[in-house]
């Protein structure tokens, strides 16, 4: 009798690989949304496991707001080149000009909401019928409502009350012309799972995830990196601190955390002992309202 039991990371990996292969089987023109952040890097790692030695059956796509951390962008380009896969980059700045959109104003003027326009335009341009993303259910309340295969209508909108059942790992990707499916292969993973997997698989990450010195603006208990994208005002408290990032979004809406964790083991220990969620501690844009993320997703956001 075989007493071999899968490690829980093996189980998560197996489920994710199964989802990737379902995407390849059910859709004609899928894409993998890739930002150079840790979750999308794990997605690429899983995709390579699912399809190597063949080529990935989809391109990597990044919707670039123009407010990204340089470390993440450099890693994005280097990884795409290393694995020899196609990287498509579409810029929110171009969408703003083409659509004559109004730039957000204020101290932390984020382009996150405008990303939706660029994403939907990119889906239309390349006729993508599925977009694979790195969202996880433990990140935020709206994420927790979403299925692994999340259908969007012809306008890119998501209805949280109109979702398909997903029983016994059976995923229904049938859509009408113009509709799109967002697919989340690591939906059942947690932040701790991600880091344990990174440790086990020895996955390289941008340096921004590890402790480093950075000039930050202290605002309402959060540490925001100084940059040309935020308004520095008289009286602002600016200092150099030793920080790292738990999640990497725009420089305008992503806060750092004070940390001396320079190794993966140290980060895992921090996650185990912290009482705050990844996005809850570090994402300014999620604090606009209780339903900030859900409202963005209803309009077509990732």
PDB file of C-alpha atoms in Angstrom:
ATOM      1  CA  UNK A   1       0.000   0.000   0.000  1.00  0.00           C
ATOM      2  CA  UNK A   2       1.317   3.428  -0.923  1.00  0.00           C
ATOM      3  CA  UNK A   3       1.250   5.723   2.130  1.00  0.00           C
ATOM      4  CA  UNK A   4       2.640   8.730   0.241  1.00  0.00           C
ATOM      5  CA  UNK A   5       0.694  11.905   1.021  1.00  0.00           C
ATOM      6  CA  UNK A   6       1.010  15.179  -0.818  1.00  0.00           C
ATOM      7  CA  UNK A   7       2.417  18.118   1.100  1.00  0.00           C
ATOM      8  CA  UNK A   8      -0.102  20.981   1.281  1.00  0.00           C
ATOM      9  CA  UNK A   9       2.086  23.048  -1.055  1.00  0.00           C
ATOM     10  CA  UNK A  10       2.046  20.148  -3.522  1.00  0.00           C
ATOM     11  CA  UNK A  11      -1.745  20.185  -3.337  1.00  0.00           C
ATOM     12  CA  UNK A  12      -1.937  23.923  -3.994  1.00  0.00           C
ATOM     13  CA  UNK A  13       0.583  23.640  -6.815  1.00  0.00           C
ATOM     14  CA  UNK A  14      -1.316  20.739  -8.378  1.00  0.00           C
ATOM     15  CA  UNK A  15      -4.608  22.659  -8.259  1.00  0.00           C
ATOM     16  CA  UNK A  16      -3.011  25.729  -9.859  1.00  0.00           C
ATOM     17  CA  UNK A  17      -1.398  23.694 -12.630  1.00  0.00           C
ATOM     18  CA  UNK A  18      -4.756  22.034 -13.282  1.00  0.00           C
ATOM     19  CA  UNK A  19      -6.357  25.492 -13.601  1.00  0.00           C
ATOM     20  CA  UNK A  20      -3.666  26.646 -16.022  1.00  0.00           C
ATOM     21  CA  UNK A  21      -4.236  23.605 -18.213  1.00  0.00           C
ATOM     22  CA  UNK A  22      -7.998  24.140 -18.094  1.00  0.00           C
ATOM     23  CA  UNK A  23      -7.431  27.685 -19.381  1.00  0.00           C
ATOM     24  CA  UNK A  24      -5.302  26.361 -22.248  1.00  0.00           C
ATOM     25  CA  UNK A  25      -7.958  23.766 -23.088  1.00  0.00           C
ATOM     26  CA  UNK A  26     -11.043  25.983 -22.857  1.00  0.00           C
ATOM     27  CA  UNK A  27      -9.943  29.335 -24.273  1.00  0.00           C
ATOM     28  CA  UNK A  28      -8.598  30.416 -27.635  1.00  0.00           C
ATOM     29  CA  UNK A  29      -6.692  33.567 -26.677  1.00  0.00           C
ATOM     30  CA  UNK A  30      -5.763  33.723 -22.988  1.00  0.00           C
ATOM     31  CA  UNK A  31      -3.194  36.075 -21.430  1.00  0.00           C
ATOM     32  CA  UNK A  32      -1.277  36.096 -18.143  1.00  0.00           C
ATOM     33  CA  UNK A  33      -1.316  39.453 -16.341  1.00  0.00           C
ATOM     34  CA  UNK A  34       2.245  39.985 -15.155  1.00  0.00           C
ATOM     35  CA  UNK A  35       3.464  43.000 -13.175  1.00  0.00           C
ATOM     36  CA  UNK A  36       6.756  41.836 -11.697  1.00  0.00           C
ATOM     37  CA  UNK A  37       5.121  41.453  -8.274  1.00  0.00           C
ATOM     38  CA  UNK A  38       5.579  38.316  -6.167  1.00  0.00           C
ATOM     39  CA  UNK A  39       2.156  36.773  -6.895  1.00  0.00           C
ATOM     40  CA  UNK A  40       2.495  37.183 -10.654  1.00  0.00           C
ATOM     41  CA  UNK A  41       6.056  35.822 -10.453  1.00  0.00           C
ATOM     42  CA  UNK A  42       4.679  32.727  -8.711  1.00  0.00           C
ATOM     43  CA  UNK A  43       2.064  32.486 -11.473  1.00  0.00           C
ATOM     44  CA  UNK A  44       4.792  32.461 -14.119  1.00  0.00           C
ATOM     45  CA  UNK A  45       6.671  29.777 -12.169  1.00  0.00           C
ATOM     46  CA  UNK A  46       3.520  27.623 -12.032  1.00  0.00           C
ATOM     47  CA  UNK A  47       2.795  28.210 -15.715  1.00  0.00           C
ATOM     48  CA  UNK A  48       6.284  27.027 -16.637  1.00  0.00           C
ATOM     49  CA  UNK A  49       5.683  23.870 -14.593  1.00  0.00           C
ATOM     50  CA  UNK A  50       2.380  23.355 -16.385  1.00  0.00           C
ATOM     51  CA  UNK A  51       3.653  23.727 -19.948  1.00  0.00           C
ATOM     52  CA  UNK A  52       7.431  23.300 -20.198  1.00  0.00           C
ATOM     53  CA  UNK A  53       9.295  22.153 -22.240  1.00  0.00           C
ATOM     54  CA  UNK A  54       6.794  23.748 -24.613  1.00  0.00           C
ATOM     55  CA  UNK A  55       6.135  27.474 -24.956  1.00  0.00           C
ATOM     56  CA  UNK A  56       3.490  29.081 -22.786  1.00  0.00           C
ATOM     57  CA  UNK A  57       0.143  29.102 -24.634  1.00  0.00           C
ATOM     58  CA  UNK A  58      -0.354  32.770 -23.776  1.00  0.00           C
ATOM     59  CA  UNK A  59       1.662  36.009 -23.661  1.00  0.00           C
ATOM     60  CA  UNK A  60       2.574  37.930 -20.523  1.00  0.00           C
ATOM     61  CA  UNK A  61       0.670  41.239 -20.328  1.00  0.00           C
ATOM     62  CA  UNK A  62       1.384  44.220 -18.106  1.00  0.00           C
ATOM     63  CA  UNK A  63      -0.917  47.219 -17.743  1.00  0.00           C
ATOM     64  CA  UNK A  64       1.642  49.867 -16.800  1.00  0.00           C
ATOM     65  CA  UNK A  65       0.321  52.898 -14.895  1.00  0.00           C
ATOM     66  CA  UNK A  66       3.617  54.751 -15.166  1.00  0.00           C
ATOM     67  CA  UNK A  67       3.761  54.947 -11.360  1.00  0.00           C
ATOM     68  CA  UNK A  68       5.424  51.586 -10.784  1.00  0.00           C
ATOM     69  CA  UNK A  69       8.456  50.758  -8.693  1.00  0.00           C
ATOM     70  CA  UNK A  70      11.560  50.558 -10.876  1.00  0.00           C
ATOM     71  CA  UNK A  71      12.680  47.359  -9.139  1.00  0.00           C
ATOM     72  CA  UNK A  72       9.492  45.561 -10.216  1.00  0.00           C
ATOM     73  CA  UNK A  73       9.692  46.799 -13.823  1.00  0.00           C
ATOM     74  CA  UNK A  74      13.330  45.760 -14.171  1.00  0.00           C
ATOM     75  CA  UNK A  75      12.524  42.320 -12.789  1.00  0.00           C
ATOM     76  CA  UNK A  76       9.521  42.030 -15.133  1.00  0.00           C
ATOM     77  CA  UNK A  77      11.664  42.656 -18.203  1.00  0.00           C
ATOM     78  CA  UNK A  78      14.523  40.437 -17.047  1.00  0.00           C
ATOM     79  CA  UNK A  79      12.256  37.474 -16.261  1.00  0.00           C
ATOM     80  CA  UNK A  80      10.400  37.691 -19.594  1.00  0.00           C
ATOM     81  CA  UNK A  81      13.742  37.713 -21.405  1.00  0.00           C
ATOM     82  CA  UNK A  82      15.137  34.863 -19.292  1.00  0.00           C
ATOM     83  CA  UNK A  83      12.247  32.494 -20.026  1.00  0.00           C
ATOM     84  CA  UNK A  84      11.941  33.616 -23.649  1.00  0.00           C
ATOM     85  CA  UNK A  85       8.247  34.477 -23.534  1.00  0.00           C
ATOM     86  CA  UNK A  86       6.385  37.346 -25.180  1.00  0.00           C
ATOM     87  CA  UNK A  87       5.735  40.388 -22.994  1.00  0.00           C
ATOM     88  CA  UNK A  88       3.045  42.878 -24.023  1.00  0.00           C
ATOM     89  CA  UNK A  89       3.079  46.226 -22.216  1.00  0.00           C
ATOM     90  CA  UNK A  90       0.278  48.745 -22.567  1.00  0.00           C
ATOM     91  CA  UNK A  91       0.516  52.099 -20.804  1.00  0.00           C
ATOM     92  CA  UNK A  92      -2.193  53.968 -18.940  1.00  0.00           C
ATOM     93  CA  UNK A  93      -0.501  57.196 -20.023  1.00  0.00           C
ATOM     94  CA  UNK A  94      -1.374  56.388 -23.659  1.00  0.00           C
ATOM     95  CA  UNK A  95      -4.971  55.637 -22.701  1.00  0.00           C
ATOM     96  CA  UNK A  96      -5.255  58.964 -20.863  1.00  0.00           C
ATOM     97  CA  UNK A  97      -4.195  60.797 -24.025  1.00  0.00           C
ATOM     98  CA  UNK A  98      -6.254  58.713 -26.456  1.00  0.00           C
ATOM     99  CA  UNK A  99      -9.448  58.898 -24.392  1.00  0.00           C
ATOM    100  CA  UNK A 100      -8.830  62.393 -23.011  1.00  0.00           C
ATOM    101  CA  UNK A 101      -9.237  61.027 -19.486  1.00  0.00           C
ATOM    102  CA  UNK A 102      -8.894  63.252 -16.442  1.00  0.00           C
ATOM    103  CA  UNK A 103      -5.864  62.534 -14.288  1.00  0.00           C
ATOM    104  CA  UNK A 104      -6.680  61.999 -10.596  1.00  0.00           C
ATOM    105  CA  UNK A 105      -5.677  64.858  -8.320  1.00  0.00           C
ATOM    106  CA  UNK A 106      -4.548  65.010  -4.725  1.00  0.00           C
ATOM    107  CA  UNK A 107      -1.650  64.055  -2.523  1.00  0.00           C
ATOM    108  CA  UNK A 108      -1.596  60.413  -3.597  1.00  0.00           C
ATOM    109  CA  UNK A 109      -3.002  60.650  -7.118  1.00  0.00           C
ATOM    110  CA  UNK A 110      -3.327  56.999  -8.110  1.00  0.00           C
ATOM    111  CA  UNK A 111      -4.026  55.833 -11.658  1.00  0.00           C
ATOM    112  CA  UNK A 112      -5.371  52.490 -10.429  1.00  0.00           C
ATOM    113  CA  UNK A 113      -8.939  53.254 -11.474  1.00  0.00           C
ATOM    114  CA  UNK A 114      -7.731  54.281 -14.933  1.00  0.00           C
ATOM    115  CA  UNK A 115      -6.020  50.909 -15.374  1.00  0.00           C
ATOM    116  CA  UNK A 116      -9.438  49.459 -16.115  1.00  0.00           C
ATOM    117  CA  UNK A 117      -9.734  51.443 -19.356  1.00  0.00           C
ATOM    118  CA  UNK A 118      -6.310  50.288 -20.533  1.00  0.00           C
ATOM    119  CA  UNK A 119      -7.013  46.676 -19.593  1.00  0.00           C
ATOM    120  CA  UNK A 120     -10.335  46.603 -21.445  1.00  0.00           C
ATOM    121  CA  UNK A 121      -8.752  48.275 -24.481  1.00  0.00           C
ATOM    122  CA  UNK A 122      -5.958  45.686 -24.438  1.00  0.00           C
ATOM    123  CA  UNK A 123      -8.439  42.816 -24.180  1.00  0.00           C
ATOM    124  CA  UNK A 124     -10.257  44.235 -27.207  1.00  0.00           C
ATOM    125  CA  UNK A 125      -7.041  44.886 -29.144  1.00  0.00           C
ATOM    126  CA  UNK A 126      -5.778  41.308 -28.841  1.00  0.00           C
ATOM    127  CA  UNK A 127      -9.214  39.660 -28.519  1.00  0.00           C
ATOM    128  CA  UNK A 128      -8.248  37.949 -25.269  1.00  0.00           C
ATOM    129  CA  UNK A 129     -11.035  35.724 -23.979  1.00  0.00           C
ATOM    130  CA  UNK A 130      -9.368  34.979 -20.624  1.00  0.00           C
ATOM    131  CA  UNK A 131      -6.982  36.946 -18.422  1.00  0.00           C
ATOM    132  CA  UNK A 132      -5.053  35.056 -15.752  1.00  0.00           C
ATOM    133  CA  UNK A 133      -4.386  37.084 -12.606  1.00  0.00           C
ATOM    134  CA  UNK A 134      -2.665  36.635  -9.265  1.00  0.00           C
ATOM    135  CA  UNK A 135      -5.485  37.652  -6.918  1.00  0.00           C
ATOM    136  CA  UNK A 136      -5.926  35.626  -3.728  1.00  0.00           C
ATOM    137  CA  UNK A 137      -9.041  35.318  -1.567  1.00  0.00           C
ATOM    138  CA  UNK A 138      -7.216  36.272   1.633  1.00  0.00           C
ATOM    139  CA  UNK A 139      -6.186  39.673   0.250  1.00  0.00           C
ATOM    140  CA  UNK A 140      -9.439  41.559   0.539  1.00  0.00           C
ATOM    141  CA  UNK A 141     -13.180  41.050   1.099  1.00  0.00           C
ATOM    142  CA  UNK A 142     -14.176  41.557  -2.540  1.00  0.00           C
ATOM    143  CA  UNK A 143     -11.525  39.057  -3.651  1.00  0.00           C
ATOM    144  CA  UNK A 144     -13.061  36.500  -1.294  1.00  0.00           C
ATOM    145  CA  UNK A 145     -16.389  36.723  -3.157  1.00  0.00           C
ATOM    146  CA  UNK A 146     -14.927  35.827  -6.517  1.00  0.00           C
ATOM    147  CA  UNK A 147     -14.813  32.459  -8.264  1.00  0.00           C
ATOM    148  CA  UNK A 148     -11.631  31.036  -9.816  1.00  0.00           C
ATOM    149  CA  UNK A 149     -13.260  31.424 -13.258  1.00  0.00           C
ATOM    150  CA  UNK A 150     -14.849  34.870 -12.961  1.00  0.00           C
ATOM    151  CA  UNK A 151     -17.008  35.840 -15.927  1.00  0.00           C
ATOM    152  CA  UNK A 152     -17.122  39.476 -17.058  1.00  0.00           C
ATOM    153  CA  UNK A 153     -19.779  40.803 -19.436  1.00  0.00           C
ATOM    154  CA  UNK A 154     -19.172  42.501 -22.786  1.00  0.00           C
ATOM    155  CA  UNK A 155     -18.447  45.753 -20.939  1.00  0.00           C
ATOM    156  CA  UNK A 156     -15.871  44.093 -18.664  1.00  0.00           C
ATOM    157  CA  UNK A 157     -18.164  44.348 -15.649  1.00  0.00           C
ATOM    158  CA  UNK A 158     -18.352  41.837 -12.797  1.00  0.00           C
ATOM    159  CA  UNK A 159     -21.569  40.943 -10.977  1.00  0.00           C
ATOM    160  CA  UNK A 160     -20.774  39.362  -7.584  1.00  0.00           C
ATOM    161  CA  UNK A 161     -24.357  38.039  -7.372  1.00  0.00           C
ATOM    162  CA  UNK A 162     -24.162  36.272 -10.742  1.00  0.00           C
ATOM    163  CA  UNK A 163     -21.358  33.713 -10.518  1.00  0.00           C
ATOM    164  CA  UNK A 164     -21.071  30.121 -11.624  1.00  0.00           C
ATOM    165  CA  UNK A 165     -20.796  27.193  -9.199  1.00  0.00           C
ATOM    166  CA  UNK A 166     -17.400  25.468  -9.101  1.00  0.00           C
ATOM    167  CA  UNK A 167     -17.911  21.986  -7.721  1.00  0.00           C
ATOM    168  CA  UNK A 168     -15.231  19.278  -7.623  1.00  0.00           C
ATOM    169  CA  UNK A 169     -12.702  21.499  -9.433  1.00  0.00           C
ATOM    170  CA  UNK A 170     -14.908  21.691 -12.524  1.00  0.00           C
ATOM    171  CA  UNK A 171     -14.578  25.095 -14.204  1.00  0.00           C
ATOM    172  CA  UNK A 172     -17.039  26.399 -16.771  1.00  0.00           C
ATOM    173  CA  UNK A 173     -15.348  28.728 -19.252  1.00  0.00           C
ATOM    174  CA  UNK A 174     -18.184  28.937 -21.749  1.00  0.00           C
ATOM    175  CA  UNK A 175     -18.815  32.558 -22.714  1.00  0.00           C
ATOM    176  CA  UNK A 176     -20.664  34.561 -25.336  1.00  0.00           C
ATOM    177  CA  UNK A 177     -18.847  36.695 -27.885  1.00  0.00           C
ATOM    178  CA  UNK A 178     -17.492  39.835 -26.234  1.00  0.00           C
ATOM    179  CA  UNK A 179     -17.447  38.352 -22.748  1.00  0.00           C
ATOM    180  CA  UNK A 180     -14.240  37.650 -20.880  1.00  0.00           C
ATOM    181  CA  UNK A 181     -13.141  35.422 -18.022  1.00  0.00           C
ATOM    182  CA  UNK A 182     -10.694  36.433 -15.310  1.00  0.00           C
ATOM    183  CA  UNK A 183      -8.933  33.348 -13.977  1.00  0.00           C
ATOM    184  CA  UNK A 184      -7.230  33.167 -10.570  1.00  0.00           C
ATOM    185  CA  UNK A 185      -5.082  30.006 -10.230  1.00  0.00           C
ATOM    186  CA  UNK A 186      -3.748  30.963  -6.778  1.00  0.00           C
ATOM    187  CA  UNK A 187      -7.102  32.062  -5.396  1.00  0.00           C
ATOM    188  CA  UNK A 188      -6.943  29.421  -2.637  1.00  0.00           C
ATOM    189  CA  UNK A 189      -3.416  30.393  -1.548  1.00  0.00           C
ATOM    190  CA  UNK A 190      -2.612  32.708   1.353  1.00  0.00           C
ATOM    191  CA  UNK A 191       0.238  35.187   1.705  1.00  0.00           C
ATOM    192  CA  UNK A 192       2.005  32.661   3.942  1.00  0.00           C
ATOM    193  CA  UNK A 193       1.500  29.906   1.333  1.00  0.00           C
ATOM    194  CA  UNK A 194       3.081  32.135  -1.304  1.00  0.00           C
ATOM    195  CA  UNK A 195       6.171  32.751   0.797  1.00  0.00           C
ATOM    196  CA  UNK A 196       6.511  29.111   1.840  1.00  0.00           C
ATOM    197  CA  UNK A 197       6.319  28.165  -1.836  1.00  0.00           C
ATOM    198  CA  UNK A 198       8.882  30.826  -2.763  1.00  0.00           C
ATOM    199  CA  UNK A 199      11.192  29.342  -0.119  1.00  0.00           C
ATOM    200  CA  UNK A 200      10.669  25.763  -1.296  1.00  0.00           C
ATOM    201  CA  UNK A 201      11.039  26.535  -4.997  1.00  0.00           C
ATOM    202  CA  UNK A 202      13.862  29.054  -4.505  1.00  0.00           C
ATOM    203  CA  UNK A 203      12.028  31.633  -6.606  1.00  0.00           C
ATOM    204  CA  UNK A 204      13.864  34.898  -7.200  1.00  0.00           C
ATOM    205  CA  UNK A 205      12.064  38.160  -6.380  1.00  0.00           C
ATOM    206  CA  UNK A 206      12.700  41.898  -6.801  1.00  0.00           C
ATOM    207  CA  UNK A 207      14.836  43.353  -4.018  1.00  0.00           C
ATOM    208  CA  UNK A 208      11.935  45.592  -2.934  1.00  0.00           C
ATOM    209  CA  UNK A 209      10.394  42.661  -1.011  1.00  0.00           C
ATOM    210  CA  UNK A 210      13.384  42.501   1.319  1.00  0.00           C
ATOM    211  CA  UNK A 211      14.596  44.943   3.940  1.00  0.00           C
ATOM    212  CA  UNK A 212      16.320  48.027   2.546  1.00  0.00           C
ATOM    213  CA  UNK A 213      16.714  51.706   3.348  1.00  0.00           C
ATOM    214  CA  UNK A 214      14.276  54.066   1.657  1.00  0.00           C
ATOM    215  CA  UNK A 215      13.142  57.656   2.079  1.00  0.00           C
ATOM    216  CA  UNK A 216       9.510  57.599   3.125  1.00  0.00           C
ATOM    217  CA  UNK A 217       6.705  59.988   3.951  1.00  0.00           C
ATOM    218  CA  UNK A 218       4.922  59.136   7.189  1.00  0.00           C
ATOM    219  CA  UNK A 219       1.186  59.571   6.564  1.00  0.00           C
ATOM    220  CA  UNK A 220      -1.617  58.410   8.870  1.00  0.00           C
ATOM    221  CA  UNK A 221       0.508  55.596  10.247  1.00  0.00           C
ATOM    222  CA  UNK A 222       1.722  54.439   6.834  1.00  0.00           C
ATOM    223  CA  UNK A 223       5.104  54.791   5.146  1.00  0.00           C
ATOM    224  CA  UNK A 224       4.882  55.916   1.517  1.00  0.00           C
ATOM    225  CA  UNK A 225       8.014  56.118  -0.626  1.00  0.00           C
ATOM    226  CA  UNK A 226       8.823  59.650  -1.751  1.00  0.00           C
ATOM    227  CA  UNK A 227       8.654  60.070  -5.521  1.00  0.00           C
ATOM    228  CA  UNK A 228       7.656  62.504  -8.257  1.00  0.00           C
ATOM    229  CA  UNK A 229       4.180  60.954  -8.182  1.00  0.00           C
ATOM    230  CA  UNK A 230       3.088  62.249  -4.757  1.00  0.00           C
ATOM    231  CA  UNK A 231       2.743  65.793  -3.459  1.00  0.00           C
ATOM    232  CA  UNK A 232       5.197  66.715  -0.737  1.00  0.00           C
ATOM    233  CA  UNK A 233       3.786  69.529   1.404  1.00  0.00           C
ATOM    234  CA  UNK A 234       5.292  71.754   4.094  1.00  0.00           C
ATOM    235  CA  UNK A 235       5.059  69.973   7.412  1.00  0.00           C
ATOM    236  CA  UNK A 236       5.219  66.470   5.928  1.00  0.00           C
ATOM    237  CA  UNK A 237       7.354  64.150   8.012  1.00  0.00           C
ATOM    238  CA  UNK A 238      10.000  62.583   5.787  1.00  0.00           C
ATOM    239  CA  UNK A 239      12.702  60.218   7.008  1.00  0.00           C
ATOM    240  CA  UNK A 240      14.896  57.337   5.922  1.00  0.00           C
ATOM    241  CA  UNK A 241      13.753  54.017   7.371  1.00  0.00           C
ATOM    242  CA  UNK A 242      14.561  50.367   6.949  1.00  0.00           C
ATOM    243  CA  UNK A 243      11.523  48.913   5.182  1.00  0.00           C
ATOM    244  CA  UNK A 244      10.247  46.242   2.864  1.00  0.00           C
ATOM    245  CA  UNK A 245       7.065  45.795   0.810  1.00  0.00           C
ATOM    246  CA  UNK A 246       4.472  43.105   1.409  1.00  0.00           C
ATOM    247  CA  UNK A 247       2.700  43.894  -1.855  1.00  0.00           C
ATOM    248  CA  UNK A 248       3.846  45.998  -4.791  1.00  0.00           C
ATOM    249  CA  UNK A 249       1.417  48.256  -6.614  1.00  0.00           C
ATOM    250  CA  UNK A 250       1.767  51.884  -7.639  1.00  0.00           C
ATOM    251  CA  UNK A 251       4.159  54.083  -5.692  1.00  0.00           C
ATOM    252  CA  UNK A 252       1.212  56.405  -5.081  1.00  0.00           C
ATOM    253  CA  UNK A 253      -0.899  53.897  -3.184  1.00  0.00           C
ATOM    254  CA  UNK A 254       1.409  51.239  -1.761  1.00  0.00           C
ATOM    255  CA  UNK A 255       2.921  51.649   1.681  1.00  0.00           C
ATOM    256  CA  UNK A 256       6.007  49.961   3.047  1.00  0.00           C
ATOM    257  CA  UNK A 257       6.371  48.312   6.438  1.00  0.00           C
ATOM    258  CA  UNK A 258       9.291  48.770   8.784  1.00  0.00           C
ATOM    259  CA  UNK A 259      11.300  45.576   8.702  1.00  0.00           C
ATOM    260  CA  UNK A 260      14.753  44.060   9.114  1.00  0.00           C
ATOM    261  CA  UNK A 261      13.708  40.908   7.233  1.00  0.00           C
ATOM    262  CA  UNK A 262      16.387  40.379   4.619  1.00  0.00           C
ATOM    263  CA  UNK A 263      15.822  36.651   4.069  1.00  0.00           C
ATOM    264  CA  UNK A 264      12.742  34.629   3.120  1.00  0.00           C
ATOM    265  CA  UNK A 265      12.808  32.872   6.498  1.00  0.00           C
ATOM    266  CA  UNK A 266      12.638  36.245   8.268  1.00  0.00           C
ATOM    267  CA  UNK A 267       9.663  37.323   6.154  1.00  0.00           C
ATOM    268  CA  UNK A 268       7.808  34.092   6.890  1.00  0.00           C
ATOM    269  CA  UNK A 269       8.318  34.699  10.617  1.00  0.00           C
ATOM    270  CA  UNK A 270       6.969  38.257  10.253  1.00  0.00           C
ATOM    271  CA  UNK A 271       3.856  37.037   8.430  1.00  0.00           C
ATOM    272  CA  UNK A 272       3.165  34.389  11.072  1.00  0.00           C
ATOM    273  CA  UNK A 273       3.354  36.953  13.874  1.00  0.00           C
ATOM    274  CA  UNK A 274       1.539  39.883  12.228  1.00  0.00           C
ATOM    275  CA  UNK A 275      -2.128  40.594  12.917  1.00  0.00           C
ATOM    276  CA  UNK A 276      -2.797  42.720   9.828  1.00  0.00           C
ATOM    277  CA  UNK A 277      -3.628  41.608   6.311  1.00  0.00           C
ATOM    278  CA  UNK A 278      -1.299  42.224   3.392  1.00  0.00           C
ATOM    279  CA  UNK A 279      -3.469  44.804   1.642  1.00  0.00           C
ATOM    280  CA  UNK A 280      -5.040  46.144   4.817  1.00  0.00           C
ATOM    281  CA  UNK A 281      -1.675  47.306   6.101  1.00  0.00           C
ATOM    282  CA  UNK A 282      -0.176  48.595   2.875  1.00  0.00           C
ATOM    283  CA  UNK A 283      -2.744  49.657   0.263  1.00  0.00           C
ATOM    284  CA  UNK A 284      -3.937  53.258   0.524  1.00  0.00           C
ATOM    285  CA  UNK A 285      -6.439  52.908  -2.336  1.00  0.00           C
ATOM    286  CA  UNK A 286      -8.381  50.201  -0.457  1.00  0.00           C
ATOM    287  CA  UNK A 287      -9.086  52.677   2.359  1.00  0.00           C
ATOM    288  CA  UNK A 288     -11.220  54.993   0.202  1.00  0.00           C
ATOM    289  CA  UNK A 289     -14.345  53.114   1.293  1.00  0.00           C
ATOM    290  CA  UNK A 290     -15.405  49.718   2.618  1.00  0.00           C
ATOM    291  CA  UNK A 291     -16.367  48.702  -0.927  1.00  0.00           C
ATOM    292  CA  UNK A 292     -13.493  50.376  -2.810  1.00  0.00           C
ATOM    293  CA  UNK A 293     -12.125  47.183  -4.368  1.00  0.00           C
ATOM    294  CA  UNK A 294     -15.553  45.732  -5.127  1.00  0.00           C
ATOM    295  CA  UNK A 295     -16.610  48.928  -6.904  1.00  0.00           C
ATOM    296  CA  UNK A 296     -13.462  48.844  -9.054  1.00  0.00           C
ATOM    297  CA  UNK A 297     -13.948  45.183  -9.885  1.00  0.00           C
ATOM    298  CA  UNK A 298     -17.554  45.751 -10.909  1.00  0.00           C
ATOM    299  CA  UNK A 299     -16.254  48.239 -13.468  1.00  0.00           C
ATOM    300  CA  UNK A 300     -13.684  45.887 -14.933  1.00  0.00           C
ATOM    301  CA  UNK A 301     -10.675  46.036 -12.599  1.00  0.00           C
ATOM    302  CA  UNK A 302      -8.441  42.987 -12.093  1.00  0.00           C
TER     303      UNK A 302
END
